PDB file of C-alpha atoms in Angstrom:
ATOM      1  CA  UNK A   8     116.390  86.648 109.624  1.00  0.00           C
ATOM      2  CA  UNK A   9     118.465  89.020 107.786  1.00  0.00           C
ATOM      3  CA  UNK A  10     118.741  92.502 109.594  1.00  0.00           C
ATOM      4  CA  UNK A  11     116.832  95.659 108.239  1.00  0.00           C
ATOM      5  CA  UNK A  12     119.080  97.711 106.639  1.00  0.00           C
ATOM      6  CA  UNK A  13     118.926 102.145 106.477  1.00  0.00           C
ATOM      7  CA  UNK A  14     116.519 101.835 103.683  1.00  0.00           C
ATOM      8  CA  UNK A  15     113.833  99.521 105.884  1.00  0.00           C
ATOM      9  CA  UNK A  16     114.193 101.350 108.987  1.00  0.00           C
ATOM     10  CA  UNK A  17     113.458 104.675 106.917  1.00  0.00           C
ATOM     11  CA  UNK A  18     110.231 103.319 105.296  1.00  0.00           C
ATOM     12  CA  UNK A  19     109.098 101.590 108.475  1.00  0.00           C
ATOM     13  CA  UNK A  20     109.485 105.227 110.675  1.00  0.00           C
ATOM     14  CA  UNK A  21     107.722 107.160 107.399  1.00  0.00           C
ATOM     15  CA  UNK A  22     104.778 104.467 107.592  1.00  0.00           C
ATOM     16  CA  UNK A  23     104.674 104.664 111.717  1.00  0.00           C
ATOM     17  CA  UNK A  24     104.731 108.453 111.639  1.00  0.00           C
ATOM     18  CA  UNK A  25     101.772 107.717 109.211  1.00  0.00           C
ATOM     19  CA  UNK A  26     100.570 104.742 107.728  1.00  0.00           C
ATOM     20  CA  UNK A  27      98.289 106.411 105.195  1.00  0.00           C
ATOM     21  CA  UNK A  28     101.370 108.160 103.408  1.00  0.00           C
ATOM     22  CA  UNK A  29     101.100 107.006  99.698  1.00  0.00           C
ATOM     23  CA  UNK A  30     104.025 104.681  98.705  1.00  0.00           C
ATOM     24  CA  UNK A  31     104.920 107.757  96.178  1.00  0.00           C
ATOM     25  CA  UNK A  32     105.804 109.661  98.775  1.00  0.00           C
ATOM     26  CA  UNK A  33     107.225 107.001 100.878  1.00  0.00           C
ATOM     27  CA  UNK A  34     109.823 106.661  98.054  1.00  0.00           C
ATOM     28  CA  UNK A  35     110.659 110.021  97.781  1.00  0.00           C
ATOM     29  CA  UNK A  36     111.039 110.099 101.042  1.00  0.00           C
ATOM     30  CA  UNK A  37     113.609 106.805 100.978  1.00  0.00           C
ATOM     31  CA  UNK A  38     115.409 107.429  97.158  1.00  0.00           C
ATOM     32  CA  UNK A  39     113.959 104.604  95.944  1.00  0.00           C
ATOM     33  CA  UNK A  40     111.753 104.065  92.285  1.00  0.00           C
ATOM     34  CA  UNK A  41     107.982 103.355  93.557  1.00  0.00           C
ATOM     35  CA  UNK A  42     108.193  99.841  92.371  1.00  0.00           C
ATOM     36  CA  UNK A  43     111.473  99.260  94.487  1.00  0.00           C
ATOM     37  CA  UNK A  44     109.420 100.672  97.885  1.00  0.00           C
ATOM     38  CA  UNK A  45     106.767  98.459  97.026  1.00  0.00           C
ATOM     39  CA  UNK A  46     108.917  95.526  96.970  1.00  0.00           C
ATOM     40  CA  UNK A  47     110.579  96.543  99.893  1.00  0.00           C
ATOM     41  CA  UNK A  48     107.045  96.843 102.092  1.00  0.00           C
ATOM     42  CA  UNK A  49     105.867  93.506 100.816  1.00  0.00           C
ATOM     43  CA  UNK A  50     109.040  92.192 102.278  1.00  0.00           C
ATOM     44  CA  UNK A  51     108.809  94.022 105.499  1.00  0.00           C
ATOM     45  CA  UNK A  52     105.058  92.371 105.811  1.00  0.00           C
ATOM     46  CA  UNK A  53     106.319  88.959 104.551  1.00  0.00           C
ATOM     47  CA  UNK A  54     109.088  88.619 107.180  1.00  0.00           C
ATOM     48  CA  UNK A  55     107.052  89.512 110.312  1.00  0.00           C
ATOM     49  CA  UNK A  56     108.918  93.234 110.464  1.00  0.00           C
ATOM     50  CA  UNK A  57     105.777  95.269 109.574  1.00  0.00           C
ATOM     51  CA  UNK A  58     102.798  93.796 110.973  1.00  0.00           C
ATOM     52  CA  UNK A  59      99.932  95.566 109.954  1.00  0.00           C
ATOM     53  CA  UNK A  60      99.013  99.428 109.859  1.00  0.00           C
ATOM     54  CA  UNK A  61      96.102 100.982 112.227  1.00  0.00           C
ATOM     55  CA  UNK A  62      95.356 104.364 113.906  1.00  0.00           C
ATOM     56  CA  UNK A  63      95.995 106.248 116.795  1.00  0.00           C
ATOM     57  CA  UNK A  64      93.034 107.735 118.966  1.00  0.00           C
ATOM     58  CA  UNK A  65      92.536 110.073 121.405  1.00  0.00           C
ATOM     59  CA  UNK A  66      90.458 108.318 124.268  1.00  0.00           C
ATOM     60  CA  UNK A  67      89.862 110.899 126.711  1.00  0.00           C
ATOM     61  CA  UNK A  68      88.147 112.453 123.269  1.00  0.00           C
ATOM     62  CA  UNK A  69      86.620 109.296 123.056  1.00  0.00           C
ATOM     63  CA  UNK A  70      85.083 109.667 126.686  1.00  0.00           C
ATOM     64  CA  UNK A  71      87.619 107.347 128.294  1.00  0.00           C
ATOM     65  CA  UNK A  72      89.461 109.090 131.219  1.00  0.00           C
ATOM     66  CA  UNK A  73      91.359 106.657 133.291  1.00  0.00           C
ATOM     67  CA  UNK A  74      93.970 104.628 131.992  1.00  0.00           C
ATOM     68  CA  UNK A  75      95.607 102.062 134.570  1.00  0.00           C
ATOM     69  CA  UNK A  76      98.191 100.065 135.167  1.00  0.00           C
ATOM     70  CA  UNK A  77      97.623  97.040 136.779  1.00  0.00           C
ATOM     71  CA  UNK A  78      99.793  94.565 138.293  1.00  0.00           C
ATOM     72  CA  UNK A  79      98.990  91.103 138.535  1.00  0.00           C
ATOM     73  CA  UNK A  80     100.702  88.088 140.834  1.00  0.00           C
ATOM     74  CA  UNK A  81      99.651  84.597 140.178  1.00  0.00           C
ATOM     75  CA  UNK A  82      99.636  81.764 142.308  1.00  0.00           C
ATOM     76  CA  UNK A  83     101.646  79.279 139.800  1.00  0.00           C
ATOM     77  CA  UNK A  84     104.254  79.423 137.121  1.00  0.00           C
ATOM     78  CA  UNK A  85     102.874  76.519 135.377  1.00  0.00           C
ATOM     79  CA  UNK A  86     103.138  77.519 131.667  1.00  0.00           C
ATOM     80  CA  UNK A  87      99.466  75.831 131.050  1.00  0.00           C
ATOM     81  CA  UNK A  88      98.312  77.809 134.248  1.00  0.00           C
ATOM     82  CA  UNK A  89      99.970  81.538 132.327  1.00  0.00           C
ATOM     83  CA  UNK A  90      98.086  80.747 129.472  1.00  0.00           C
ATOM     84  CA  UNK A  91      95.144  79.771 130.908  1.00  0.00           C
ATOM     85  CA  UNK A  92      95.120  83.204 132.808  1.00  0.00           C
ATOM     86  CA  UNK A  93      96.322  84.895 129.255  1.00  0.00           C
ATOM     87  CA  UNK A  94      93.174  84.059 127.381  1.00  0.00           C
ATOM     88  CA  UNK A  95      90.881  84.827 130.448  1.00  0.00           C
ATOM     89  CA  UNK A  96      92.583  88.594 130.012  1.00  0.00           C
ATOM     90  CA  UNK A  97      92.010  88.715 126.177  1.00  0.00           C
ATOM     91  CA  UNK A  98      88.423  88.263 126.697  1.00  0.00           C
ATOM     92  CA  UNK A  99      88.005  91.246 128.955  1.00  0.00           C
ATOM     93  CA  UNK A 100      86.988  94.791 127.540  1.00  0.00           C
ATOM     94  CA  UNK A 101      89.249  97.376 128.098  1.00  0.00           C
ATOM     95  CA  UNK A 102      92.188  95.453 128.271  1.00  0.00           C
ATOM     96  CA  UNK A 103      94.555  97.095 126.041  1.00  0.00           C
ATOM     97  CA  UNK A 104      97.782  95.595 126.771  1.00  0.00           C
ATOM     98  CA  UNK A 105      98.782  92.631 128.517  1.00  0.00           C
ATOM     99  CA  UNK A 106     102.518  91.799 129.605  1.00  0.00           C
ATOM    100  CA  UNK A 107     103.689  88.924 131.094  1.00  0.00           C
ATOM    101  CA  UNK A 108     106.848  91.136 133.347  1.00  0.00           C
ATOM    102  CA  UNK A 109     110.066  89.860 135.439  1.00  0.00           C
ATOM    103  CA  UNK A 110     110.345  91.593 139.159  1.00  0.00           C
ATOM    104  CA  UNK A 111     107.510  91.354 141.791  1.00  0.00           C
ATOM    105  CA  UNK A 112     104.496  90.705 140.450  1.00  0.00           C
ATOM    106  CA  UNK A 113     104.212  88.001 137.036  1.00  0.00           C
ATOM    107  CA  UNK A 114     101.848  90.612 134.657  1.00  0.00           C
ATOM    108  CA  UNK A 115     101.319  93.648 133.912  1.00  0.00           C
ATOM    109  CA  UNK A 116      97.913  95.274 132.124  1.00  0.00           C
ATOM    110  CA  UNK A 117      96.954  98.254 130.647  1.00  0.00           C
ATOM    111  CA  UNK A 118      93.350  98.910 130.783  1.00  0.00           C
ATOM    112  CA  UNK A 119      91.285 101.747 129.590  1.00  0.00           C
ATOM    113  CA  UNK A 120      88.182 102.778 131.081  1.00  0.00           C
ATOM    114  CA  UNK A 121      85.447 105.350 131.402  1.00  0.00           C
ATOM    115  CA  UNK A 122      85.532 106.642 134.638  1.00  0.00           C
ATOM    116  CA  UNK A 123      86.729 105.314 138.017  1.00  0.00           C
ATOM    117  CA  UNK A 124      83.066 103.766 138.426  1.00  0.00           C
ATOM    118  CA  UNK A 125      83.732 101.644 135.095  1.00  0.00           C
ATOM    119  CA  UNK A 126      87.437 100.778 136.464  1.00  0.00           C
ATOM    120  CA  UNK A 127      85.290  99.586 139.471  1.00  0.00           C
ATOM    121  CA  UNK A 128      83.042  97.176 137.854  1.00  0.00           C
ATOM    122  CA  UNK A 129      85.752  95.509 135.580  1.00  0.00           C
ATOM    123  CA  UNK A 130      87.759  94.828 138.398  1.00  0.00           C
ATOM    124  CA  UNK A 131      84.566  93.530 140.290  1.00  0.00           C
ATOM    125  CA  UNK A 132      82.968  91.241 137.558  1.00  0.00           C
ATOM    126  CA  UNK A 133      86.458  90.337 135.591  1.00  0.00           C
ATOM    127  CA  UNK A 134      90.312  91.195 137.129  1.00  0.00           C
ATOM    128  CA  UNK A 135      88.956  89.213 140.549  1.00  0.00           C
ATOM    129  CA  UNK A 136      87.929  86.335 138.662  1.00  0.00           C
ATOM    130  CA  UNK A 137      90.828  85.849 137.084  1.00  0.00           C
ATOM    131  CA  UNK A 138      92.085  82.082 137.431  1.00  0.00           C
ATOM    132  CA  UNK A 139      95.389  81.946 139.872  1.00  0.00           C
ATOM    133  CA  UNK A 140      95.145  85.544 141.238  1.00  0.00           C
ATOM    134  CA  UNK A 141      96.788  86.116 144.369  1.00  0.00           C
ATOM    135  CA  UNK A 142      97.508  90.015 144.044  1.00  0.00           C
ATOM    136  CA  UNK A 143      96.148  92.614 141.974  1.00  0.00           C
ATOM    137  CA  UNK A 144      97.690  96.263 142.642  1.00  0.00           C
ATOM    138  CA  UNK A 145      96.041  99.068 140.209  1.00  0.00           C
ATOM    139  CA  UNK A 146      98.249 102.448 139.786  1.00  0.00           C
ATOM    140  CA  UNK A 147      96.255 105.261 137.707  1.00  0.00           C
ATOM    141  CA  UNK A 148      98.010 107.276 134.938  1.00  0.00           C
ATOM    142  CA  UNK A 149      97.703 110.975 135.883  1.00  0.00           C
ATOM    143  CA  UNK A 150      99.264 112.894 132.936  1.00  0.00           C
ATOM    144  CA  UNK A 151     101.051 110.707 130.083  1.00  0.00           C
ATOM    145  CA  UNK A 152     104.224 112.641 129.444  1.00  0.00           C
ATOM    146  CA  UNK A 153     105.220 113.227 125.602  1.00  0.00           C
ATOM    147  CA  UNK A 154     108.525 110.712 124.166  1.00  0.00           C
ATOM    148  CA  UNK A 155     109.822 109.279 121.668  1.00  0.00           C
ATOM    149  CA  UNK A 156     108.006 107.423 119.376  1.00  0.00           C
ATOM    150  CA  UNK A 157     108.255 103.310 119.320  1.00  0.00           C
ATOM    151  CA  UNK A 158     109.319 103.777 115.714  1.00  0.00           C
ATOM    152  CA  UNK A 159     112.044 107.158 116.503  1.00  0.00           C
ATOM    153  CA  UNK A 160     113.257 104.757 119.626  1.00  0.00           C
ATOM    154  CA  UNK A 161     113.841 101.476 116.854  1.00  0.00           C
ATOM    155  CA  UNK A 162     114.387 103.050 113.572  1.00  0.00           C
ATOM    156  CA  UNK A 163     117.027 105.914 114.367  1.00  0.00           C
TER     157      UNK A 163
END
């Protein structure tokens, strides 16, 4: 796969700052005609670089106040026994990320919830149940501290 050149990294960090910014402006932006831009997104989505556009929410606005982190060690290694426990955790509301990790433990989550009572019940009814579970430690996030963006971190 050919590597993104100046040009694609600046249109990918204009359309990750915002994704609604007309491809006008996204030209202007780049110094390129708005038929050249166009080209130049299609190619982005084609190769896999650019995969897909969506918005950003506020979820304490939203009514969700804990956010946690939550560390998972399985039993097995097995690659059919990772993916078995991988589409058990896609099923599961308020799972927002899920990473399988190196060090101590073999995955981390992300999980968004209500309150501490709704944290509570999830891990009742669905993180216990998980297939292969040995160890599940939960850290809560008190204060998310402002950095860079994913898109200032790859594109500058």
């Amino acid at each position: 796969m050919q590597e993104a050149d100046r040009t694609d990294r600046a249109i990918m960090l204009t359309l990750a700052r915002d994704a609604r910014t007309p491809v006008s402006r996204v030209a202007d932006e780049v110094g390129l005609s708005q038929s050249a831009c166009t080209r130049r997104i299609q190619a982005l989505e084609a190769s896999g670089r650019l995969k897909g556009y969506g918005a950003r929410f506020d979820h304490r606005a939203l009514g969700f106040h804990v956010t946690a982190l939550v560390d998972i060690t399985l039993s097995t290694q097995i690659e059919e026994e990772l993916a078995q426990f991988e589409r058990a955790v896609a099923q599961i509301d308020g799972v927002v990320e899920c990473m399988l990790v190196s060090g101590a433990h073999d995955y981390r989550l992300k999980i968004i919830c209500r309150d501490l009572d709704d944290y509570e019940r999830l891990h009742r009814e669905h993180l216990g149940r998980l297939p292969r579970v040995t160890t599940i430690s939960s850290s809560f996030v008190l204060r998310a501290v402002p950095t860079r963006s994913e898109a200032d971190a790859l594109f500058k």
